[in-house]
Short mmCIF file of C-alpha atoms in Angstrom, two decimals:
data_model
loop_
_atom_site.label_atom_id
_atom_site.label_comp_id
_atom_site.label_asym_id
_atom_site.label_seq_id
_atom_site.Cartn_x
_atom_site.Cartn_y
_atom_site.Cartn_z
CA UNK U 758 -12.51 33.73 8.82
CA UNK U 759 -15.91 32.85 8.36
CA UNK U 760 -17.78 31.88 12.07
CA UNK U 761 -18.84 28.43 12.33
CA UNK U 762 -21.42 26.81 15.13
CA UNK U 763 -19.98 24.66 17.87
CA UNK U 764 -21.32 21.94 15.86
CA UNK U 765 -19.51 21.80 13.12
CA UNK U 766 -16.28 22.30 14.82
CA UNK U 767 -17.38 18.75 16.89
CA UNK U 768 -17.96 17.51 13.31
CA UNK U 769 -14.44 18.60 12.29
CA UNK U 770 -12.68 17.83 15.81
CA UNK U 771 -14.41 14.50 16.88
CA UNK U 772 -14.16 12.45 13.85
CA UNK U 773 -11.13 13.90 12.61
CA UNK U 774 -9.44 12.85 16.20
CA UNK U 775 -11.10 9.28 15.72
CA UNK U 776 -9.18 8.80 12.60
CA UNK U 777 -5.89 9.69 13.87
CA UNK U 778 -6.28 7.67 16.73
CA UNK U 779 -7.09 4.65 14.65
CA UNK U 780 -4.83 4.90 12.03
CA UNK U 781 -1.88 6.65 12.83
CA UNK U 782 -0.96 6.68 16.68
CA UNK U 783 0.24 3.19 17.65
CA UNK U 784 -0.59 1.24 20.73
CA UNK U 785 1.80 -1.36 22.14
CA UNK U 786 0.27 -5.22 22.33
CA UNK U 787 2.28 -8.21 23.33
CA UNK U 788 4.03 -8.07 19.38
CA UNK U 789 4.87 -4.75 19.43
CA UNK U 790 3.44 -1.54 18.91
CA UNK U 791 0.65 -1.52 16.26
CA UNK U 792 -2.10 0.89 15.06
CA UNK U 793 -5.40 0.34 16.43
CA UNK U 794 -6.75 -0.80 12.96
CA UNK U 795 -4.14 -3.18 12.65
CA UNK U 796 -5.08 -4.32 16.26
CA UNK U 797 -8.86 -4.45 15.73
CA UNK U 798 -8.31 -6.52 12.14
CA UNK U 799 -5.68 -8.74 14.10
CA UNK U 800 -7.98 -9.64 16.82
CA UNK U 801 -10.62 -10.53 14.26
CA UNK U 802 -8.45 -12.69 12.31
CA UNK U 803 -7.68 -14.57 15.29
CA UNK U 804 -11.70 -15.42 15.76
CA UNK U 805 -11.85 -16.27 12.13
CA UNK U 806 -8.93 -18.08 11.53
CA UNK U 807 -10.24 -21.28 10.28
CA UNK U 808 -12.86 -19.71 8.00
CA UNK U 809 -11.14 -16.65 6.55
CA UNK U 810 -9.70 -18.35 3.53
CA UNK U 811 -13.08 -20.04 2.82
CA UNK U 812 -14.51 -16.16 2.92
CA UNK U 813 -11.94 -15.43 0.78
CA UNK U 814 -12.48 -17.93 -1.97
CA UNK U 815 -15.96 -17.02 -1.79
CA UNK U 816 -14.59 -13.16 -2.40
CA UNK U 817 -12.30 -14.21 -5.21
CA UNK U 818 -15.38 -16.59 -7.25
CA UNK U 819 -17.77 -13.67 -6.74
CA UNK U 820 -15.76 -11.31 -8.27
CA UNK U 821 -14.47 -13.56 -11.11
CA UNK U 822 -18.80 -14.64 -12.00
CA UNK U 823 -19.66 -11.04 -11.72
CA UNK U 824 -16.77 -9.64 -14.32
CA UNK U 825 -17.63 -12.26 -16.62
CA UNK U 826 -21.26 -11.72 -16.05
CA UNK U 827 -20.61 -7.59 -16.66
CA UNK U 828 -17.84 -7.47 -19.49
CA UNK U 829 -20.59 -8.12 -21.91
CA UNK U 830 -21.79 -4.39 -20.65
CA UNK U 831 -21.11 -1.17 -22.30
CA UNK U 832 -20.85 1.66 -20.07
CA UNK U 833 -21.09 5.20 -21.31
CA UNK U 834 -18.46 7.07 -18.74
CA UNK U 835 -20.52 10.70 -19.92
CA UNK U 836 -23.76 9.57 -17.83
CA UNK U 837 -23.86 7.91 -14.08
CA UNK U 838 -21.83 4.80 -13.71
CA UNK U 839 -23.55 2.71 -11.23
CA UNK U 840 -21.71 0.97 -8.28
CA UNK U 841 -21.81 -2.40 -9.59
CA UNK U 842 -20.53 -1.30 -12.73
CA UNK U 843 -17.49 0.11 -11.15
CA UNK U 844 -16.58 -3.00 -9.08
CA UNK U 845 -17.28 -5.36 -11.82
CA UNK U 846 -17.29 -4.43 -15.43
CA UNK U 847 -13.42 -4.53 -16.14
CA UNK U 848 -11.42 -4.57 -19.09
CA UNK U 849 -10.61 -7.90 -20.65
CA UNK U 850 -7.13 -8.56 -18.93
CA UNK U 851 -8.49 -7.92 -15.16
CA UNK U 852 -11.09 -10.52 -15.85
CA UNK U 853 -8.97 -12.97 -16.59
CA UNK U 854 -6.61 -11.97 -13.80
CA UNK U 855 -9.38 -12.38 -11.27
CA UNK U 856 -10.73 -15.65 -13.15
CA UNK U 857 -7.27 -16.98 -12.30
CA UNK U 858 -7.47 -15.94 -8.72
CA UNK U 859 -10.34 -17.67 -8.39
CA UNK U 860 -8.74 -20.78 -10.18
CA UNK U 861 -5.59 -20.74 -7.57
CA UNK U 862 -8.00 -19.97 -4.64
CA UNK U 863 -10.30 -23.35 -5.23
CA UNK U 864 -6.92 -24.99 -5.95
CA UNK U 865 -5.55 -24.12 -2.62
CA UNK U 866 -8.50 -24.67 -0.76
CA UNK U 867 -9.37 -28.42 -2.24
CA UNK U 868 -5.54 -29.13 -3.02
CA UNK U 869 -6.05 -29.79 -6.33
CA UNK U 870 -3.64 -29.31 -9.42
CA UNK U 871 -0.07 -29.41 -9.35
CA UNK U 872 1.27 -28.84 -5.94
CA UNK U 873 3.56 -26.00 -7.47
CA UNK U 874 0.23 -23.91 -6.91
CA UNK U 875 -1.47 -24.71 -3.70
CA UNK U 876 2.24 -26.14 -1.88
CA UNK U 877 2.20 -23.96 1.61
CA UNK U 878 5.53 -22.11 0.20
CA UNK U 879 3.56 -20.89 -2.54
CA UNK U 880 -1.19 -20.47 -3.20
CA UNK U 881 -1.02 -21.89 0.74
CA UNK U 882 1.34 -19.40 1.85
CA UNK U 883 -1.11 -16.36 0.11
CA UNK U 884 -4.25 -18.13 1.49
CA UNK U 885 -3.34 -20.12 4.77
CA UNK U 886 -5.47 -19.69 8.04
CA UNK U 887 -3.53 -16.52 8.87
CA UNK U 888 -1.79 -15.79 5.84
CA UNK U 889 -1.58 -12.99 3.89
CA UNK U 890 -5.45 -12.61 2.42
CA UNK U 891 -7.03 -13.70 5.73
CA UNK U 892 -5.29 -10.69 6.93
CA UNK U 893 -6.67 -8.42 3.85
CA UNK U 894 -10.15 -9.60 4.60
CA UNK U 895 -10.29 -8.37 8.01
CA UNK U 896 -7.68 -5.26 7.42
CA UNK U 897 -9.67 -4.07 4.27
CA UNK U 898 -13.03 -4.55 6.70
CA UNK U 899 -11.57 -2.46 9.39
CA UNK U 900 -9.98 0.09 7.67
CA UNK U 901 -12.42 0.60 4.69
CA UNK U 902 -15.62 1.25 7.16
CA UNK U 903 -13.77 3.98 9.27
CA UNK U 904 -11.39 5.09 6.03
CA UNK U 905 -14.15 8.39 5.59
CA UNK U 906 -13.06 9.44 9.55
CA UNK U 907 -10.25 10.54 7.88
CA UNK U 908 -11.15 11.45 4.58
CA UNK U 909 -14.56 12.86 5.19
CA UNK U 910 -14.48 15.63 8.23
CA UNK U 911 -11.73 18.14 7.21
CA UNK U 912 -8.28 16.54 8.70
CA UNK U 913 -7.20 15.89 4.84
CA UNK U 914 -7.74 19.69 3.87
CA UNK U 915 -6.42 20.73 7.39
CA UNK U 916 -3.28 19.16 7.23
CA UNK U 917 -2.95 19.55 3.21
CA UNK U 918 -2.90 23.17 3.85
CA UNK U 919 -0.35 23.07 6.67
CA UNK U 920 1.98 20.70 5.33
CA UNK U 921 2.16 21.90 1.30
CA UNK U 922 5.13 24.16 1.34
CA UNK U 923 7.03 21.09 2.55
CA UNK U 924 5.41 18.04 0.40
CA UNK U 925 4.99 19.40 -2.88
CA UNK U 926 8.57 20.58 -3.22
CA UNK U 927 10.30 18.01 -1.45
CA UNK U 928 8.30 14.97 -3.25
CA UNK U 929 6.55 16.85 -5.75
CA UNK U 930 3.08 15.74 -3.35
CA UNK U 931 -0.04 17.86 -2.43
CA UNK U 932 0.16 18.47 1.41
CA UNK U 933 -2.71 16.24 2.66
CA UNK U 934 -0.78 13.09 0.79
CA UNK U 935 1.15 13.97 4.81
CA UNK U 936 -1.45 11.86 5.78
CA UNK U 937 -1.01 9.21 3.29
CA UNK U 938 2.34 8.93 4.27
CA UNK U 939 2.08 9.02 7.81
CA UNK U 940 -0.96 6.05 7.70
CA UNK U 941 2.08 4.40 5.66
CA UNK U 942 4.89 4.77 8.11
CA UNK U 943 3.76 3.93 11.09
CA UNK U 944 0.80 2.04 10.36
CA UNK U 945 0.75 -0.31 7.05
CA UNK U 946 1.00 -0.10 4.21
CA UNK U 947 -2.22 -1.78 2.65
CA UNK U 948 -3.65 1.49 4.80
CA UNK U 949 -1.53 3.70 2.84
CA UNK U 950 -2.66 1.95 -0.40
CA UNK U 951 -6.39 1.89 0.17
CA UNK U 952 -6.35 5.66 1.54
CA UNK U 953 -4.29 6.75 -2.01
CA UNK U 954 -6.57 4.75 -4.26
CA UNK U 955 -10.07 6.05 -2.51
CA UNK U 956 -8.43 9.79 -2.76
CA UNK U 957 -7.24 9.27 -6.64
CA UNK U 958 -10.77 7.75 -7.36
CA UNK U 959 -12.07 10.92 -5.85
CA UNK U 960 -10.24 13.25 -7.90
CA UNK U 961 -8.44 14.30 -5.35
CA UNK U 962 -4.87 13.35 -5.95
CA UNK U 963 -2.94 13.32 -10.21
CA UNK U 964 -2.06 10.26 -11.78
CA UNK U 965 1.82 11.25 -10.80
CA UNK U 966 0.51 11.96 -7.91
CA UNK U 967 -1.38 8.49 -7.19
CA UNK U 968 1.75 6.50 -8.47
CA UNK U 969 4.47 8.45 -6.46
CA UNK U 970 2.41 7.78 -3.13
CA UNK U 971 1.37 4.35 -4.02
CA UNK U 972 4.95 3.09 -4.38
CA UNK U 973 7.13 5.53 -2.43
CA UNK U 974 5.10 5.96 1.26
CA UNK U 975 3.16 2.42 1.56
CA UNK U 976 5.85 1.05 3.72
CA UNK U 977 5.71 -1.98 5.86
CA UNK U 978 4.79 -1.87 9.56
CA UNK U 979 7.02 -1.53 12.21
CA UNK U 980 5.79 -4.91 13.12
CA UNK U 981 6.75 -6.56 10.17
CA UNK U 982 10.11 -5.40 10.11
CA UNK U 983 10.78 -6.53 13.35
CA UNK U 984 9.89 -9.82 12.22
CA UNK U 985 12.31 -9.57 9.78
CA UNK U 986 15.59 -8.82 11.34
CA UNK U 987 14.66 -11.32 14.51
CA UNK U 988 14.33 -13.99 11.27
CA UNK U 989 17.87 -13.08 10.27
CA UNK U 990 19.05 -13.36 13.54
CA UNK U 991 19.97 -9.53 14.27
CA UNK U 992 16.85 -8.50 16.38
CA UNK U 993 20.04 -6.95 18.31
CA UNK U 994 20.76 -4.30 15.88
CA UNK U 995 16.81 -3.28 15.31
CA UNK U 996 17.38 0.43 16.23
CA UNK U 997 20.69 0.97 13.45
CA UNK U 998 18.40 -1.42 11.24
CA UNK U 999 15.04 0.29 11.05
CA UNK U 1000 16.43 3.98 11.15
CA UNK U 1001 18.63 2.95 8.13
CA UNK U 1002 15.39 2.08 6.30
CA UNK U 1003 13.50 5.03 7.46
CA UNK U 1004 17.15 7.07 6.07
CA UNK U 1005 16.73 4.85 2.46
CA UNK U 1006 13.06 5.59 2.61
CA UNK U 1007 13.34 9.39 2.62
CA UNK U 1008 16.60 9.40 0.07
CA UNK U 1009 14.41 7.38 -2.41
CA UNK U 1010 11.22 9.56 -1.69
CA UNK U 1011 13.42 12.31 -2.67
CA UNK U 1012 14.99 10.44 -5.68
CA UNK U 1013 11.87 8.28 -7.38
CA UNK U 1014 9.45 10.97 -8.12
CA UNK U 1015 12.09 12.77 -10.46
CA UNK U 1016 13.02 9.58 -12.55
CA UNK U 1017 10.98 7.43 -14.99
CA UNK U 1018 8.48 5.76 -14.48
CA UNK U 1019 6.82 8.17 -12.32
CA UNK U 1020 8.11 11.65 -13.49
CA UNK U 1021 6.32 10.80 -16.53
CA UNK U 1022 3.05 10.16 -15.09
CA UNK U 1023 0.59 12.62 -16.81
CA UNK U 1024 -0.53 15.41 -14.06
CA UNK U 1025 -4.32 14.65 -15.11
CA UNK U 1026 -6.99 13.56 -12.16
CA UNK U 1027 -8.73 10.38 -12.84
CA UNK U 1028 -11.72 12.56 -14.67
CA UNK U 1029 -9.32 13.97 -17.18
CA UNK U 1030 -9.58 17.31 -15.57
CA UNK U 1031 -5.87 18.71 -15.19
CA UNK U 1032 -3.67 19.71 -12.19
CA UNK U 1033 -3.96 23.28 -10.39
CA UNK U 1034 -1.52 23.66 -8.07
CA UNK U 1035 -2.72 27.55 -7.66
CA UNK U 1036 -5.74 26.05 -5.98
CA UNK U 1037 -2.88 25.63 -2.83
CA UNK U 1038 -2.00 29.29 -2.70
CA UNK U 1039 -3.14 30.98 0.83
CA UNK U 1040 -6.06 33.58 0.09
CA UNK U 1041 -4.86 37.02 0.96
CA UNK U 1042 -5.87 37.66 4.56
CA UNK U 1043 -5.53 34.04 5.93
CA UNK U 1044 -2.69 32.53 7.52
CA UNK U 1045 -1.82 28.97 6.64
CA UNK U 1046 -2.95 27.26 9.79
CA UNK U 1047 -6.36 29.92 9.35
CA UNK U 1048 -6.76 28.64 5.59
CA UNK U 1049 -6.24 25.41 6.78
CA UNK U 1050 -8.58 25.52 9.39
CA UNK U 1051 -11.49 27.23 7.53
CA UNK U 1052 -10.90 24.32 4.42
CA UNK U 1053 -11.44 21.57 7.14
CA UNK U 1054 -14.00 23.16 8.74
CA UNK U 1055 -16.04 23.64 5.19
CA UNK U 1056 -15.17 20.29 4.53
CA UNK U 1057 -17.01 18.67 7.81
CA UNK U 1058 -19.80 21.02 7.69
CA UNK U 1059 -20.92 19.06 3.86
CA UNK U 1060 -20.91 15.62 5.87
CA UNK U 1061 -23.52 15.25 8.01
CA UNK U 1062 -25.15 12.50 7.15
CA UNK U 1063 -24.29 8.47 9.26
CA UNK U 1064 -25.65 7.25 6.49
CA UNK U 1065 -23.16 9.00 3.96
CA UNK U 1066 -20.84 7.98 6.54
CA UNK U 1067 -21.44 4.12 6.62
CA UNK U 1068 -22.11 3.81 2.74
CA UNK U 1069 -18.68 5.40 1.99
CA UNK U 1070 -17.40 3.14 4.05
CA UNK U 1071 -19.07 -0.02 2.44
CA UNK U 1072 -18.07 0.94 -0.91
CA UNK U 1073 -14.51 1.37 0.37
CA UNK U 1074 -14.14 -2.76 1.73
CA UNK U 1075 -16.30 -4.24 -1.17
CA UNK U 1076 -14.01 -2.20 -3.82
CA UNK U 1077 -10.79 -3.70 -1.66
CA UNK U 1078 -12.34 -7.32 -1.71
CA UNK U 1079 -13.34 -7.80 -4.96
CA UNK U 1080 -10.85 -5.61 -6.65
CA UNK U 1081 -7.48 -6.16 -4.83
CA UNK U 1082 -8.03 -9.73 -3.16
CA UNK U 1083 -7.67 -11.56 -6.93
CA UNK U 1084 -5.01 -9.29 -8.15
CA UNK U 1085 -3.17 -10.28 -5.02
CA UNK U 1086 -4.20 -14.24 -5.51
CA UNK U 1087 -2.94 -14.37 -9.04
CA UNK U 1088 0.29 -12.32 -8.87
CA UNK U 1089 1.67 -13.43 -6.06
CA UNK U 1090 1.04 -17.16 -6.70
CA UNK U 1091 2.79 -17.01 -9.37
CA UNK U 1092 5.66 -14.77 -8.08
CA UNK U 1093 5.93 -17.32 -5.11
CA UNK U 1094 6.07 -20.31 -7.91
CA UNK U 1095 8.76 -18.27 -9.81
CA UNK U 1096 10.77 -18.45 -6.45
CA UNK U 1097 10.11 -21.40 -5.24
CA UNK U 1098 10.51 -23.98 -8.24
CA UNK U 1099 12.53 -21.98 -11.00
CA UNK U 1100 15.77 -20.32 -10.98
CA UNK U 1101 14.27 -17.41 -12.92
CA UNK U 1102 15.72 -15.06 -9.42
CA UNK U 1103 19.00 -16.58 -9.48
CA UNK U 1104 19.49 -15.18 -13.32
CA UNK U 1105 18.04 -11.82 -12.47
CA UNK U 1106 20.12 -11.64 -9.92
CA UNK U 1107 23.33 -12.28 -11.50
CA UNK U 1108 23.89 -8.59 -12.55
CA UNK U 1109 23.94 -7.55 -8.67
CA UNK U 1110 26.94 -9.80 -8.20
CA UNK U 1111 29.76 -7.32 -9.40
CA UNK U 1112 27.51 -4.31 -7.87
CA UNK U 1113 27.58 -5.91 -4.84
CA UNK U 1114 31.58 -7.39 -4.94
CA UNK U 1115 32.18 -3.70 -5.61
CA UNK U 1116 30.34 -2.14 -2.35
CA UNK U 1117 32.38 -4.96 -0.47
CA UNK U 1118 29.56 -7.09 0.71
CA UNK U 1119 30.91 -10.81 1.70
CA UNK U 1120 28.90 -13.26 0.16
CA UNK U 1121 28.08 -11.25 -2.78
CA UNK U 1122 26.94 -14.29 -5.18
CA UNK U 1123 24.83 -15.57 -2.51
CA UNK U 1124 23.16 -12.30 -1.78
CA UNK U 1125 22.61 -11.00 -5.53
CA UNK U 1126 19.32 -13.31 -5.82
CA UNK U 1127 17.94 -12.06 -2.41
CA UNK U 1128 17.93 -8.99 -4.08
CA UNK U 1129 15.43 -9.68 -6.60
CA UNK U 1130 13.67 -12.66 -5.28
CA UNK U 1131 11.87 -9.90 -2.80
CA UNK U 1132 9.94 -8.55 -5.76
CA UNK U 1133 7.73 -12.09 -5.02
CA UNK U 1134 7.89 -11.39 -1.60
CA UNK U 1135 9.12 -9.32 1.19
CA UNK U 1136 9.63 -12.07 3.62
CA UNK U 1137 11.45 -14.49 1.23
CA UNK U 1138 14.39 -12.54 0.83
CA UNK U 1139 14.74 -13.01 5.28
CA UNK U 1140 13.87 -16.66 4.89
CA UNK U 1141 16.71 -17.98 2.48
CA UNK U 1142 19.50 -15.15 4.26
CA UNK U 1143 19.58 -18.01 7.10
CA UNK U 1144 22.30 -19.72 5.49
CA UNK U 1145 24.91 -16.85 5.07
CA UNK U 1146 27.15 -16.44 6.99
CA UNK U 1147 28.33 -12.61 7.24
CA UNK U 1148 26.51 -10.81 9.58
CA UNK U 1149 26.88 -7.67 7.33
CA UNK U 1150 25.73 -9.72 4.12
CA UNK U 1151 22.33 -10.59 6.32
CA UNK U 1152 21.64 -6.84 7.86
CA UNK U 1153 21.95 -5.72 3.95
CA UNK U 1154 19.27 -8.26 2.84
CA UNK U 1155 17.27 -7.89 5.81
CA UNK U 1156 17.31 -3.75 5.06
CA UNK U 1157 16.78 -4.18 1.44
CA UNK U 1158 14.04 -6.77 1.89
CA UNK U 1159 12.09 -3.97 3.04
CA UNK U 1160 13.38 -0.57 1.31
CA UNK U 1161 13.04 -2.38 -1.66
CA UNK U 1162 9.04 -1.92 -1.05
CA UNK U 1163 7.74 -3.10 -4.18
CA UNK U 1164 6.48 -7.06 -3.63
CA UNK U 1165 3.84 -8.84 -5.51
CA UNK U 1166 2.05 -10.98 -2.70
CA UNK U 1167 1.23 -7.69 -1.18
CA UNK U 1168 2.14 -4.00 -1.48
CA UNK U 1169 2.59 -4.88 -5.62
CA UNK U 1170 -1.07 -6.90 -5.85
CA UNK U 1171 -2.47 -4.22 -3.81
CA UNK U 1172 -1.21 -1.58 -6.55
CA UNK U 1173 -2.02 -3.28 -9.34
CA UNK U 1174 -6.06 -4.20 -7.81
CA UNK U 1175 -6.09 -1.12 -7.08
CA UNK U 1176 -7.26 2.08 -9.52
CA UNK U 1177 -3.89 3.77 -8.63
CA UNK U 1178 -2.27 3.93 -12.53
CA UNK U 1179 0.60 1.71 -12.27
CA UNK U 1180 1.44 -1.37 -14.45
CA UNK U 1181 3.64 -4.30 -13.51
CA UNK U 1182 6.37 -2.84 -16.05
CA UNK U 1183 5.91 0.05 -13.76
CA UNK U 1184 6.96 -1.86 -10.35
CA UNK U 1185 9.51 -4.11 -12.25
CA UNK U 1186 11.50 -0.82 -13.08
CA UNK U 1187 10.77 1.41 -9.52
CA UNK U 1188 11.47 -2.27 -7.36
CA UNK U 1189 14.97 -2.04 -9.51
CA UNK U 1190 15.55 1.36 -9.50
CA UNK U 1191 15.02 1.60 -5.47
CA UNK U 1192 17.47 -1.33 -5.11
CA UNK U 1193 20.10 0.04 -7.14
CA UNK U 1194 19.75 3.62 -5.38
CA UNK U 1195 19.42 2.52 -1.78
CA UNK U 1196 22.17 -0.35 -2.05
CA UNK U 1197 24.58 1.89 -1.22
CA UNK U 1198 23.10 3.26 1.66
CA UNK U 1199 22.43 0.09 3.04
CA UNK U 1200 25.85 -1.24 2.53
CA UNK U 1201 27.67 1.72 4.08
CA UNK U 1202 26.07 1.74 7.23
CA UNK U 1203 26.30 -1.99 7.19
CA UNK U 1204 29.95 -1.26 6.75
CA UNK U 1205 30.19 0.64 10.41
CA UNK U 1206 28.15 -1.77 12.42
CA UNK U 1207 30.00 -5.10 11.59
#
């Protein structure tokens, strides 16, 4: 192994210690135990309550002027694609998508319009003083600006080399998408969505291997789910409640990757360039933790620059702000409408109705539309479960609310603002295929606690 001077190893170990600290190791608070980026973006949000959602609308009509303002632009992919042109020069169907966030933002904000859109159950849920986006704003502000301690100083290429012989064929993954997951699980999972999308847009991660992370590991935080199952009244049974989802979780980590639409993901980077999995072999004459060390330690010594550092970082937030913040705006307004004033989930739902009679749940006609009316969102699912009765019937919607992962006023917007290559045919079919596999699950252990 080559011999490397004490400060790169400080390079490698420092920054690399920083990250885990913030993003993966959580701290408790007087909610519950949260990661420190969680905790730093909370405590913002708090200070800047009352003007987040004005900060936001401001987001969401910047990035709708500057599309329009750079669709008109042809950009030849061969030479240097600036910045700008990157975070604004979109396709015809994401300008429009962000022209309507805009449009539902400015309706929320001045109540204007029907109040289907800007009604606090539906635009004023998304962009509320401390709803969802205010969140995002200070989240994707926290997280983007120390994202490269992470990516940057060798813990990626560490841990990738450690962890590959169980990741790629367990869930078909590279090893440093470990991290990915982790971030994910015990974090949040907008983390675990902006750390797969700055990874794919650096080549370093397939288009299968983008889509399989993006909507099999971003899971919702511990926090959240607590939330949850206290809103269904069985903050009792947490413990049998969040280790069945962390059970479902892995089953369908194990399952998704191997079915459409994600087995048929093409195995290309985002440059075109194809997949080379021999590139994760161990040299002869290295160990794995040796290779893995070395591969980190290369990897830290090529970042030495703050400025680097802080202009990574930038890049990260403004590419979450302009690019996911709309996405999230549009979609999930009109998801939340869907719910709310149409009985569009009551007649996708009817096909779970025998599914569910047959695993034995009581209520089962009541239930079948909680399990589709979570693809709008995660919470709603919780929220309308207060009127059934069966304890069992409410642990299996408050489990599935969250296995079911997929939700368009967050983890779906995210995904689809993002660059990670996923369409909302895509989501429709995984958010139904993990339902129909982890059911089930759900229902059986369900079955032996009530």
């Amino acid at each position: 192994m080559k011999k490397y001077p004490l400060s790169t190893w400080l390079l490698f170990l420092i920054p690399s210690l920083l990250g885990i600290l913030l993003f993966i190791v959580p701290v408790p608070t007087a909610e519950g135990w949260v990661v420190t980026v969680a905790l730093l973006a909370n405590l913002l949000a708090g200070e800047i309550e009352a003007y987040a959602p004005w900060i936001m609308m401001g987001i969401m009509i910047i990035a709708a002027l500057g599309s329009l303002v750079f669709i008109t632009r042809r950009v030849n992919e061969k030479h240097h694609v600036s910045f700008l042109d990157k975070l604004f020069n979109v396709n015809l169907f994401w300008t429009i998508v962000r022209i309507l966030g805009a449009v539902f933002a400015v309706m929320v904000m001045f109540q204007l319009g029907p109040e289907a859109v800007w009604s606090e159950n539906t635009g004023g849920l998304l962009l509320s003083a401390g709803g969802l986006l205010a969140f995002l704003f200070t989240i994707f502000l926290f997280a983007g600006l120390l994202l490269p301690l992470l990516m940057n100083f060798g813990l990626l290429e560490f841990f990738g080399t450690m962890m590959v012989k169980v990741m790629r064929p367990l869930f078909r993954l590279p090893g440093r998408s470990s991290v990915d997951a982790l971030a994910s699980w015990v974090g949040d999972g907008t983390i675990g969505v902006l750390l797969t999308n700055t990874q794919y847009i650096q080549n370093k991660y397939t288009q299968r291997e983008a889509a399989i992370i993006g909507t099999t590991f971003s899971v919702v935080s511990i926090t959240f789910a607590i939330v949850v199952i206290q809103e269904v009244g069985l903050a009792q049974y947490f413990l049998p409640y969040y280790g069945t989802v962390i059970l479902a979780g892995i089953v369908l980590a194990l399952i998704m990757p191997r079915l459409y639409p994600l087995s048929k993901k093409p195995t290309t980077f985002m440059n075109g360039k194809p997949q080379d999995t021999q590139s994760e072999d161990i040299p002869e004459g290295h160990t794995v933790f040796s290779h893995g060390l070395e591969s980190g330690l290369k990897t830290a010594e090529k970042n030495r620059s703050a400025s680097e550092f802080f202009k990574d970082g930038f890049k990260n937030v403004l590419d979450m702000w302009i690019g996911v913040a709309p996405v999230v705006m549009a979609f999930g307004t009109i998801a939340l409408i869907l719910a709310e004033y149409t009985s569009v989930f009551v007649i996708l739902g009817a096909p779970f109705v025998p599914y569910l009679n047959l695993l034995g749940v009581p209520e089962a006609a009541e239930a079948a539309q909680l399990m589709v009316v979570g693809f709008a969102d995660m919470f709603l699912p919780a929220i309308l479960a207060a009127d059934i009765e069966s304890e069992l019937t409410r642990f299996v919607v408050a489990t599935m609310s969250v296995t079911q992962l997929i939700y368009m006023s967050e983890v779906g917007g995210l995904l689809l603002g993002s660059r990670i290559p996923v369409g909302i045919l895509d989501l429709i079919v995984i958010f139904l295929l993990r339902t129909i596999i982890a059911l089930p699950i759900v229902v059986g252990i369900a079955h032996l606690l009530f």
